[in-house]
Short mmCIF file of C-alpha atoms in Angstrom, two decimals:
data_model
loop_
_atom_site.label_atom_id
_atom_site.label_comp_id
_atom_site.label_asym_id
_atom_site.label_seq_id
_atom_site.Cartn_x
_atom_site.Cartn_y
_atom_site.Cartn_z
CA MET A 1 85.61 -15.99 -23.20
CA GLY A 2 82.60 -17.30 -24.67
CA ARG A 3 81.11 -16.52 -28.00
CA PRO A 4 80.67 -12.83 -28.51
CA LEU A 5 77.10 -11.83 -28.19
CA ASP A 6 75.60 -11.14 -31.48
CA LEU A 7 73.18 -8.37 -30.70
CA PHE A 8 71.77 -8.44 -34.20
CA ALA A 9 71.20 -12.32 -34.64
CA ALA A 10 67.72 -12.19 -33.36
CA ALA A 11 66.82 -9.18 -35.46
CA SER A 12 65.25 -11.19 -38.21
CA PRO A 13 61.80 -12.30 -39.03
CA GLU A 14 62.50 -15.61 -37.38
CA GLY A 15 64.16 -14.34 -34.20
CA ALA A 16 62.11 -11.20 -33.24
CA TRP A 17 58.88 -11.33 -31.24
CA THR A 18 55.67 -9.87 -32.50
CA VAL A 19 54.02 -7.09 -30.43
CA SER A 20 51.22 -9.48 -29.73
CA GLN A 21 53.64 -12.12 -28.48
CA VAL A 22 55.20 -9.68 -26.16
CA THR A 23 51.92 -8.36 -24.62
CA ARG A 24 50.47 -11.70 -24.40
CA ARG A 25 53.54 -12.94 -22.65
CA ALA A 26 53.55 -9.98 -20.40
CA ARG A 27 49.96 -10.49 -19.48
CA ALA A 28 50.68 -14.15 -18.60
CA VAL A 29 53.53 -13.15 -16.47
CA VAL A 30 51.72 -10.39 -14.72
CA GLU A 31 48.60 -12.51 -14.19
CA ALA A 32 50.72 -15.49 -12.85
CA GLY A 33 52.65 -13.28 -10.62
CA LEU A 34 49.94 -11.12 -9.30
CA PRO A 35 46.66 -13.01 -8.41
CA PRO A 36 43.45 -10.98 -7.92
CA LEU A 37 44.14 -8.57 -5.05
CA TRP A 38 42.88 -5.50 -3.12
CA VAL A 39 44.51 -2.24 -3.97
CA ARG A 40 44.15 0.94 -1.92
CA GLY A 41 44.30 4.41 -3.61
CA GLU A 42 42.72 7.59 -4.59
CA VAL A 43 40.45 7.73 -7.72
CA SER A 44 41.64 10.11 -10.54
CA GLY A 45 40.43 10.81 -13.95
CA PHE A 46 37.31 9.00 -13.68
CA LYS A 47 35.31 8.46 -16.87
CA ALA A 48 32.17 6.54 -17.49
CA TRP A 49 31.65 5.38 -21.11
CA GLN A 50 28.49 5.04 -23.05
CA SER A 51 29.29 1.24 -23.05
CA GLY A 52 28.77 1.32 -19.38
CA HIS A 53 32.36 0.63 -18.59
CA TRP A 54 34.30 2.87 -16.25
CA TYR A 55 37.83 4.01 -16.77
CA PHE A 56 39.95 5.65 -14.05
CA ALA A 57 43.22 5.58 -12.38
CA LEU A 58 44.23 4.83 -8.75
CA ARG A 59 47.05 6.94 -7.33
CA ASP A 60 49.13 7.33 -4.44
CA LYS A 61 51.95 9.77 -3.93
CA ALA A 62 54.49 8.14 -6.10
CA ALA A 63 52.56 6.06 -8.64
CA GLN A 64 49.59 5.53 -10.60
CA LEU A 65 47.61 2.36 -11.86
CA ARG A 66 45.22 2.41 -14.75
CA CYS A 67 41.87 0.74 -13.90
CA VAL A 68 38.83 -0.35 -15.78
CA MET A 69 35.63 -1.59 -14.23
CA PHE A 70 33.22 -3.30 -16.80
CA GLY A 71 29.57 -2.49 -16.89
CA ARG A 72 28.61 -6.04 -15.73
CA ASP A 73 30.61 -5.41 -12.45
CA ASN A 74 29.82 -1.80 -11.85
CA ARG A 75 26.10 -2.21 -12.30
CA ARG A 76 25.92 -3.47 -8.75
CA LEU A 77 27.22 -0.29 -7.39
CA PRO A 78 24.84 2.66 -6.30
CA ALA A 79 26.95 5.25 -7.90
CA PRO A 80 30.34 5.89 -9.60
CA PRO A 81 33.15 7.18 -7.15
CA SER A 82 33.93 10.78 -7.07
CA GLU A 83 37.22 12.37 -8.01
CA GLY A 84 39.71 12.08 -5.29
CA MET A 85 37.78 9.51 -3.38
CA GLN A 86 39.67 6.98 -1.32
CA VAL A 87 38.80 3.58 -2.34
CA PHE A 88 39.57 -0.16 -2.01
CA ALA A 89 39.56 -1.96 -5.48
CA PHE A 90 39.52 -5.66 -5.90
CA GLY A 91 40.84 -6.64 -9.29
CA GLN A 92 43.09 -8.65 -11.45
CA PRO A 93 46.37 -6.84 -12.56
CA THR A 94 46.74 -7.49 -16.21
CA VAL A 95 48.20 -6.11 -19.43
CA TRP A 96 45.79 -4.79 -21.99
CA ASP A 97 47.17 -5.91 -25.36
CA GLU A 98 45.61 -3.41 -27.60
CA LYS A 99 47.29 -0.47 -25.87
CA GLY A 100 50.26 -2.44 -24.27
CA GLU A 101 49.07 -0.96 -21.01
CA PHE A 102 49.49 -2.42 -17.62
CA ARG A 103 46.21 -2.22 -15.74
CA LEU A 104 43.82 -3.38 -13.06
CA THR A 105 40.65 -4.95 -14.24
CA VAL A 106 38.46 -3.96 -11.15
CA TYR A 107 35.59 -6.31 -9.99
CA GLU A 108 34.63 -4.63 -6.72
CA LEU A 109 35.08 -1.15 -5.46
CA LEU A 110 34.61 0.12 -1.88
CA SER A 111 34.95 3.59 -0.67
CA THR A 112 36.84 3.93 2.50
CA GLU A 113 34.69 6.86 3.59
CA GLU A 114 31.78 6.60 6.03
CA GLY A 115 28.99 4.84 4.15
CA GLY A 116 31.14 4.62 1.07
CA LEU A 117 29.57 4.78 -2.37
CA TRP A 118 26.12 4.06 -0.98
CA LYS A 119 26.08 7.31 1.08
CA LEU A 120 27.62 9.22 -1.80
CA ALA A 121 24.87 8.03 -4.18
CA PHE A 122 22.13 8.68 -1.64
CA GLU A 123 23.33 12.21 -0.80
CA LYS A 124 23.61 12.98 -4.56
CA ALA A 125 20.07 11.76 -5.35
CA LYS A 126 18.62 13.35 -2.31
CA ALA A 127 20.10 16.74 -3.35
CA ALA A 128 18.55 16.28 -6.73
CA LEU A 129 15.19 15.44 -5.20
CA ALA A 130 15.50 18.52 -2.79
CA ARG A 131 16.40 20.74 -5.85
CA ASP A 132 13.13 19.81 -7.40
CA GLY A 133 11.19 20.55 -4.12
CA LEU A 134 10.28 16.90 -3.75
CA LEU A 135 11.27 16.76 -0.09
CA GLU A 136 9.01 19.71 0.99
CA PRO A 137 6.86 18.85 3.78
CA GLY A 138 4.14 20.85 2.25
CA ARG A 139 3.86 18.36 -0.61
CA LYS A 140 2.69 15.59 1.52
CA ARG A 141 -0.83 14.61 0.93
CA HIS A 142 -3.33 13.53 3.65
CA LEU A 143 -4.05 9.94 3.80
CA PRO A 144 -7.78 9.03 3.04
CA PRO A 145 -9.66 8.25 6.51
CA TYR A 146 -11.75 5.50 5.11
CA PRO A 147 -9.97 3.90 2.05
CA ARG A 148 -12.12 1.69 -0.24
CA ARG A 149 -9.34 0.31 -2.35
CA ILE A 150 -5.61 -0.03 -1.15
CA ALA A 151 -2.87 -0.81 -3.58
CA VAL A 152 0.05 -2.77 -2.38
CA ILE A 153 3.30 -2.54 -4.40
CA THR A 154 5.65 -5.29 -3.24
CA SER A 155 6.99 -8.74 -3.88
CA PRO A 156 4.04 -11.04 -4.33
CA ASP A 157 5.65 -13.74 -2.08
CA GLY A 158 7.34 -11.62 0.52
CA ALA A 159 6.49 -11.49 4.24
CA ALA A 160 5.63 -7.83 3.78
CA LEU A 161 2.44 -8.70 1.75
CA LYS A 162 1.37 -11.19 4.23
CA ASP A 163 1.70 -8.62 7.11
CA ILE A 164 -0.19 -5.95 5.29
CA ILE A 165 -3.01 -8.30 4.38
CA ALA A 166 -3.28 -9.57 7.97
CA VAL A 167 -3.48 -5.98 9.34
CA VAL A 168 -5.87 -4.59 6.80
CA GLY A 169 -8.01 -7.75 7.29
CA ARG A 170 -8.24 -7.13 10.94
CA ARG A 171 -8.55 -3.39 11.03
CA TRP A 172 -10.54 -2.49 8.02
CA PRO A 173 -11.90 -5.48 6.00
CA ILE A 174 -14.28 -3.14 4.23
CA ALA A 175 -11.29 -2.29 2.01
CA GLU A 176 -10.25 -4.16 -1.09
CA VAL A 177 -6.48 -4.88 -1.40
CA ILE A 178 -5.22 -4.54 -4.89
CA VAL A 179 -1.83 -6.19 -5.06
CA LEU A 180 0.65 -4.92 -7.80
CA PRO A 181 3.40 -7.43 -7.84
CA ALA A 182 6.89 -6.06 -8.23
CA GLN A 183 10.28 -7.44 -7.80
CA VAL A 184 11.89 -5.48 -4.95
CA GLN A 185 15.45 -6.18 -5.46
CA GLY A 186 17.92 -7.32 -8.03
CA ALA A 187 17.97 -6.46 -11.75
CA GLY A 188 14.67 -5.36 -12.90
CA ALA A 189 13.40 -4.23 -9.68
CA GLU A 190 13.72 -0.60 -10.34
CA ASP A 191 11.73 -0.87 -13.69
CA GLU A 192 8.98 -2.88 -12.02
CA LEU A 193 8.55 -0.57 -9.09
CA CYS A 194 8.31 2.47 -11.49
CA ALA A 195 5.92 0.67 -13.71
CA ALA A 196 3.63 -0.45 -10.68
CA LEU A 197 3.71 3.13 -9.37
CA ALA A 198 2.92 4.59 -12.70
CA SER A 199 -0.03 2.28 -13.13
CA LEU A 200 -1.77 3.57 -10.00
CA ARG A 201 -3.08 6.31 -12.19
CA ARG A 202 -5.17 3.85 -14.07
CA LEU A 203 -6.48 2.02 -10.91
CA ALA A 204 -9.30 3.41 -8.92
CA VAL A 205 -7.43 3.20 -5.48
CA ASP A 206 -7.47 5.60 -2.54
CA VAL A 207 -4.08 5.00 -1.31
CA ALA A 208 -0.95 2.89 -2.07
CA ILE A 209 1.57 1.19 0.12
CA VAL A 210 5.02 0.56 -1.47
CA GLY A 211 7.66 -1.42 0.37
CA ARG A 212 9.39 -4.65 1.57
CA GLY A 213 10.62 -6.40 4.56
CA GLY A 214 14.09 -5.96 5.98
CA GLY A 215 17.32 -6.74 4.15
CA SER A 216 20.76 -5.74 3.60
CA LYS A 217 21.77 -2.38 2.43
CA GLU A 218 22.28 -3.72 -1.05
CA ASP A 219 18.71 -5.38 -0.87
CA LEU A 220 16.99 -2.28 -0.02
CA TRP A 221 18.87 -0.22 -2.59
CA THR A 222 16.25 -0.12 -5.23
CA PHE A 223 14.21 2.12 -2.89
CA ASN A 224 17.14 4.52 -2.83
CA ARG A 225 17.08 4.84 -6.67
CA GLU A 226 16.37 8.43 -7.75
CA ARG A 227 13.98 7.07 -10.44
CA VAL A 228 11.86 5.15 -8.00
CA ALA A 229 11.76 8.00 -5.48
CA ARG A 230 10.54 10.27 -8.41
CA ALA A 231 7.95 7.68 -9.31
CA VAL A 232 6.67 7.71 -5.75
CA ALA A 233 6.56 11.51 -5.73
CA ALA A 234 4.56 11.53 -9.06
CA SER A 235 1.91 8.99 -7.74
CA ALA A 236 -1.54 9.75 -8.55
CA VAL A 237 -2.67 8.69 -5.06
CA PRO A 238 -1.03 9.20 -1.62
CA VAL A 239 1.78 6.75 -1.10
CA ILE A 240 2.84 5.15 2.29
CA SER A 241 6.45 3.92 2.16
CA ALA A 242 7.65 1.09 4.24
CA VAL A 243 11.04 -0.18 3.46
CA GLY A 244 12.83 -2.59 5.82
CA HIS A 245 12.99 -1.92 9.46
CA GLU A 246 12.61 1.11 11.54
CA THR A 247 16.25 2.23 11.22
CA ASP A 248 16.37 2.08 7.33
CA VAL A 249 15.37 5.44 5.87
CA THR A 250 15.26 5.37 2.17
CA LEU A 251 14.79 8.01 -0.55
CA CYS A 252 11.30 6.51 -1.15
CA ASP A 253 10.49 7.18 2.52
CA LEU A 254 11.64 10.78 2.17
CA VAL A 255 9.40 11.56 -0.72
CA ALA A 256 6.36 9.37 0.29
CA ASP A 257 3.35 11.06 1.75
CA TRP A 258 3.79 8.98 4.86
CA ARG A 259 6.72 6.97 6.13
CA ALA A 260 5.91 3.79 8.00
CA PRO A 261 8.73 2.00 9.92
CA THR A 262 7.49 -1.38 8.68
CA PRO A 263 4.90 -2.91 6.26
CA SER A 264 2.58 -3.66 9.25
CA ALA A 265 2.78 -0.13 10.34
CA ALA A 266 2.14 0.99 6.80
CA ALA A 267 -1.21 -1.10 6.70
CA GLU A 268 -2.08 0.53 10.18
CA ALA A 269 -1.54 4.04 8.75
CA ALA A 270 -3.51 3.31 5.67
CA THR A 271 -6.73 2.12 7.64
CA PRO A 272 -9.04 3.06 10.37
CA ASP A 273 -9.72 0.46 13.09
CA GLN A 274 -13.19 -0.86 12.52
CA ALA A 275 -13.91 -0.83 16.24
CA ASP A 276 -13.12 2.91 16.26
CA VAL A 277 -15.34 3.43 13.26
CA ARG A 278 -18.21 1.43 15.11
CA ALA A 279 -17.79 3.58 18.12
CA ALA A 280 -17.84 6.81 16.00
CA LEU A 281 -21.02 5.53 14.22
CA GLU A 282 -22.73 5.13 17.64
CA GLN A 283 -21.48 8.58 18.61
CA LEU A 284 -22.96 9.95 15.43
CA GLY A 285 -26.18 8.12 16.06
CA GLY A 286 -26.32 9.72 19.53
CA ARG A 287 -25.63 13.12 18.15
CA LEU A 288 -28.37 12.55 15.42
CA ALA A 289 -30.97 11.78 18.02
CA ARG A 290 -30.01 14.59 20.45
CA GLY A 291 -29.87 17.00 17.47
CA LEU A 292 -33.46 16.19 16.61
CA THR A 293 -34.72 16.18 20.16
CA THR A 294 -33.17 19.56 20.78
CA ARG A 295 -34.65 20.85 17.59
CA ALA A 296 -37.96 19.52 18.50
CA GLN A 297 -37.68 20.74 21.95
CA ARG A 298 -37.06 24.20 20.62
CA ALA A 299 -39.94 24.11 18.42
CA GLY A 300 -42.07 23.07 21.48
CA ASP A 301 -40.76 25.81 23.45
CA LEU A 302 -41.50 28.23 20.77
CA LEU A 303 -45.03 27.07 20.41
CA ALA A 304 -45.59 27.31 24.01
CA ARG A 305 -44.25 30.92 24.13
CA SER A 306 -46.50 31.74 21.23
CA GLN A 307 -49.38 30.43 22.84
CA ASP A 308 -48.81 32.29 26.05
CA ARG A 309 -48.37 35.40 24.15
CA LEU A 310 -51.50 34.83 22.16
CA VAL A 311 -53.63 34.11 25.15
CA GLY A 312 -52.02 36.99 27.05
CA ALA A 313 -53.02 39.25 24.10
CA LEU A 314 -56.40 37.89 23.69
CA SER A 315 -57.43 38.07 27.38
CA HIS A 316 -56.20 41.57 27.48
CA ARG A 317 -58.41 42.41 24.52
CA LEU A 318 -61.42 40.60 26.13
CA GLU A 319 -61.02 42.68 29.37
CA ARG A 320 -61.01 45.81 27.41
CA LEU A 321 -64.18 44.81 25.52
CA ALA A 322 -65.88 43.96 28.84
CA ASP A 323 -64.98 47.30 30.08
CA ARG A 324 -66.38 48.97 26.98
CA LEU A 325 -69.62 46.88 27.27
CA ALA A 326 -70.11 47.99 30.90
CA ALA A 327 -69.74 51.67 30.08
CA HIS A 328 -72.20 51.20 27.22
CA GLY A 329 -74.60 49.41 29.57
CA ALA A 330 -74.69 52.26 31.93
CA HIS A 331 -75.42 54.71 29.15
CA LEU A 332 -78.19 52.51 27.82
CA ASP A 333 -79.80 52.28 31.06
CA ALA A 334 -80.06 55.98 31.56
CA LEU A 335 -81.73 56.27 28.18
CA SER A 336 -84.02 53.40 28.67
CA PRO A 337 -87.76 54.23 27.80
CA LEU A 338 -88.80 51.72 30.41
CA LYS A 339 -87.62 54.01 33.10
CA ILE A 340 -90.02 56.70 31.69
CA LEU A 341 -92.95 54.27 31.33
CA GLY A 342 -92.42 53.46 34.86
CA ARG A 343 -93.33 57.01 35.80
CA GLY A 344 -96.90 56.46 34.31
CA TYR A 345 -96.30 57.29 30.67
CA ALA A 346 -97.47 55.05 27.87
CA VAL A 347 -96.52 54.64 24.24
CA ALA A 348 -99.05 53.90 21.50
CA ARG A 349 -98.06 51.90 18.49
CA ASP A 350 -99.87 50.73 15.49
CA VAL A 351 -99.97 47.05 14.40
CA ARG A 352 -96.76 47.63 12.56
CA GLY A 353 -95.07 48.91 15.59
CA ASP A 354 -94.83 52.55 14.55
CA VAL A 355 -95.20 54.93 17.33
CA LEU A 356 -98.41 57.06 17.17
CA ARG A 357 -97.35 60.50 18.19
CA ARG A 358 -100.12 62.88 16.91
CA VAL A 359 -103.96 62.94 17.02
CA ALA A 360 -104.10 62.79 13.18
CA GLN A 361 -102.68 59.32 13.32
CA PHE A 362 -105.62 57.97 15.41
CA ALA A 363 -108.20 57.32 12.76
CA PRO A 364 -111.65 56.26 14.12
CA GLY A 365 -111.92 52.61 14.98
CA LEU A 366 -108.08 52.15 14.68
CA ALA A 367 -106.66 49.24 16.65
CA PHE A 368 -103.44 49.94 18.46
CA ARG A 369 -101.38 48.83 21.26
CA LEU A 370 -100.39 50.49 24.47
CA ARG A 371 -97.06 49.90 25.95
CA VAL A 372 -97.07 50.47 29.71
CA SER A 373 -94.29 49.82 32.19
CA ASP A 374 -95.06 46.14 32.67
CA GLY A 375 -96.56 45.15 29.36
CA GLU A 376 -98.86 45.88 26.41
CA VAL A 377 -102.41 46.59 26.25
CA PRO A 378 -104.70 46.20 23.02
CA ALA A 379 -106.81 49.29 22.35
CA ARG A 380 -109.11 50.82 19.75
CA THR A 381 -110.33 54.48 19.08
CA GLU A 382 -114.08 55.04 19.28
CA PRO A 383 -115.75 54.55 15.97
CA SER A 384 -117.02 57.95 14.48
CA MET B 1 -42.61 12.40 -15.24
CA THR B 2 -39.06 12.41 -14.02
CA PRO B 3 -38.17 9.77 -11.62
CA PRO B 4 -37.15 10.92 -8.12
CA PRO B 5 -33.39 11.03 -7.50
CA PRO B 6 -31.96 7.89 -5.91
CA VAL B 7 -32.13 8.36 -2.11
CA ALA B 8 -30.58 5.05 -1.19
CA PRO B 9 -26.98 5.64 -0.60
CA ASP B 10 -24.45 3.38 -2.01
CA PRO B 11 -23.97 0.90 0.87
CA GLN B 12 -20.46 0.05 -0.36
CA ASP B 13 -19.12 3.45 0.02
CA LEU B 14 -18.57 3.80 3.82
CA ALA B 15 -16.41 6.90 3.37
CA ALA B 16 -19.19 8.75 1.64
CA GLN B 17 -21.65 7.33 4.15
CA LEU B 18 -19.76 8.58 7.07
CA GLU B 19 -18.92 11.88 5.57
CA ARG B 20 -22.67 12.45 4.82
CA LEU B 21 -23.59 11.51 8.40
CA GLU B 22 -21.10 13.92 9.79
CA GLN B 23 -22.54 16.61 7.61
CA ILE B 24 -26.14 15.71 8.61
CA VAL B 25 -25.26 15.83 12.30
CA ARG B 26 -23.51 19.11 12.14
CA ARG B 27 -26.53 20.58 10.14
CA LEU B 28 -28.89 19.16 12.72
CA GLU B 29 -26.92 20.73 15.50
CA ALA B 30 -27.07 24.12 13.88
CA PRO B 31 -29.64 26.34 15.54
CA GLU B 32 -31.16 27.91 12.41
CA LEU B 33 -32.54 24.76 11.06
CA ASP B 34 -36.19 24.57 9.84
CA LEU B 35 -38.00 21.81 11.79
CA ASP B 36 -39.34 20.15 8.52
CA GLU B 37 -35.64 20.02 7.26
CA ALA B 38 -34.52 18.63 10.53
CA LEU B 39 -36.97 15.78 10.25
CA LYS B 40 -35.85 14.99 6.85
CA LEU B 41 -32.21 15.09 7.81
CA PHE B 42 -32.88 12.94 10.84
CA GLU B 43 -34.68 10.23 8.67
CA GLU B 44 -31.80 10.18 6.11
CA GLY B 45 -29.22 10.08 9.05
CA VAL B 46 -30.94 7.08 10.54
CA GLU B 47 -31.00 5.33 7.22
CA ARG B 48 -27.33 5.99 6.58
CA LEU B 49 -26.48 4.81 10.05
CA ARG B 50 -28.17 1.62 9.48
CA ALA B 51 -26.57 0.96 6.07
CA ALA B 52 -22.93 1.95 7.49
CA ARG B 53 -23.56 -0.58 10.40
CA GLU B 54 -24.75 -3.24 8.03
CA ARG B 55 -21.78 -2.65 5.78
CA LEU B 56 -19.34 -3.05 8.74
CA ALA B 57 -21.09 -6.20 9.87
CA GLN B 58 -20.76 -8.04 6.53
CA ALA B 59 -17.15 -6.84 5.64
CA GLU B 60 -14.76 -9.36 4.52
CA LEU B 61 -11.41 -8.47 3.07
CA LYS B 62 -10.99 -8.98 -0.66
CA VAL B 63 -7.50 -9.34 -2.12
CA LYS B 64 -7.01 -8.88 -5.81
CA LYS B 65 -3.85 -9.27 -7.82
CA VAL B 66 -3.22 -6.85 -10.72
CA LEU B 67 -0.84 -7.98 -13.39
CA GLU B 68 -1.87 -5.43 -16.08
CA HIS B 69 1.00 -3.10 -15.28
CA LEU B 70 3.51 -5.71 -16.35
CA ASP B 71 2.12 -6.38 -19.81
CA ARG B 72 2.76 -3.02 -21.31
#
C-alpha cells in the first residue's frame, strides 16, 4: 500500500488554487481542446445590451450553451435573431472567468431558415414601413417631365454614377446633374445616405436618383436599412431608387416614388429624350400655326357672312325704296300742273314767283310772267 | 411710369417653356377665342418655340458635385 492519501494536505494557503487560477486554467484547457467551431442550435433567452453586446443561449433537446456576441461582431448582421430561431453559430468555446461560466464567444451567426437573418430583418422593417403607410401606392409622386436639376446620391467613384451621367448627357443634356457623394456600403454608409437624402431639401432639384451598382446581399444591405428607407420616403422631391440589378429589390425601392432596375434605367426614368422633345416642339409649332389659321379663317368666314347679310338687307331696302318712289311718281304725275297747262290754261306769276289769282293783284303797268305749257312769256298790264 | 412686365421667357427653363406652349396651343384651339387675343398668343407661342429650340440646340450637360451635406 502506498502512503495514505492526505485529503487535507493541500487545504492550505500554499496548496490550494485560487478561483482565478482554476477558471484561467479551465479556459486554457477548453480553448486548447475546442478550437473555434460551428455550433447548431435554437436561440433562447436573447438579450441585447445597451453596450451593443448580445447574450443568449443555444439549445437542443438535452443541453444548453451560453453565448455572447460582441457588438463589434454583431454590427455586421442585419438584425438580431428571433427567439426559437434555428441558427449556426461560429465561435470559440471558452470559460468566462468573472462568472465561472462555460460559454461560446460567437463571431458569426447564420440562420438556417430561408433567407436567414437578412430576410427576417427585411420583413421586420418592411412591416414597420407598411404600418406607417409608407408603402402605399398612393404616396408615390409623379416624376417631373422636364427636370432642370437632377440630384444623384451614390458613390462618387462607382460605375453607377458614370452610367447615370452618360445616359442623362445623351437624353437630356439640358439638365444639370448635382452629385451628392455618399458611401453606399460599409460603416458610415447609412449615415451618409440619410444625410444626403435630407440635404435634398436645401437644394433646388426637381428629382433625385439614389442607388448603386450590383453587389452582394451584404453590399446592398444599407439600402434595406429602415432608416435609409424612411429618409427616402421623407425626401422633399420625388426619388428614383436604383439599387443593384433587376432582381435585387430593396426597402428603398419599395418606398421610392419610382423603382428602376439599374442606375442607367433610373437616369432614363428621370429624363425625357431630347429627340422626343424636339418632335413634340415641332408638333406644338404645327398646332400653333393651325390654331391661328383656323381662327383667322373663322374670322374671315364670319366677315363674309356678315357682308352677305348686310348686302342682302341693303338691297332689300333699296328695292322697297324704289317701289315707294315709283308709287309717288305716279301720284305726282296725276297732280302735275303741266297737264292742265297743256289743255290751254296759263298761270300768271309776279317777279317774285307768286301766283296772281285775282284782278286786284294786277296793278296798272305791272310786269308779270305767264307760264304756258311749253314755257314762259313776259307780260305787262296796260298802264292806266 | 411702370415698366412693362418682362415678356421674354427665361430661356433656361424649358419645362416652363413647354408648359406655357401647351397652354397657348390649347387656348388657340379653343373656339371662343377673340381674334386679337389669338394673334397675341400666336406671337408669344412662336417666340417661345424659338427659345425652346435654341435652348435644346445649345444644351451641354453640366455636372456639379455637392459636398455641403457632409460638413454639417
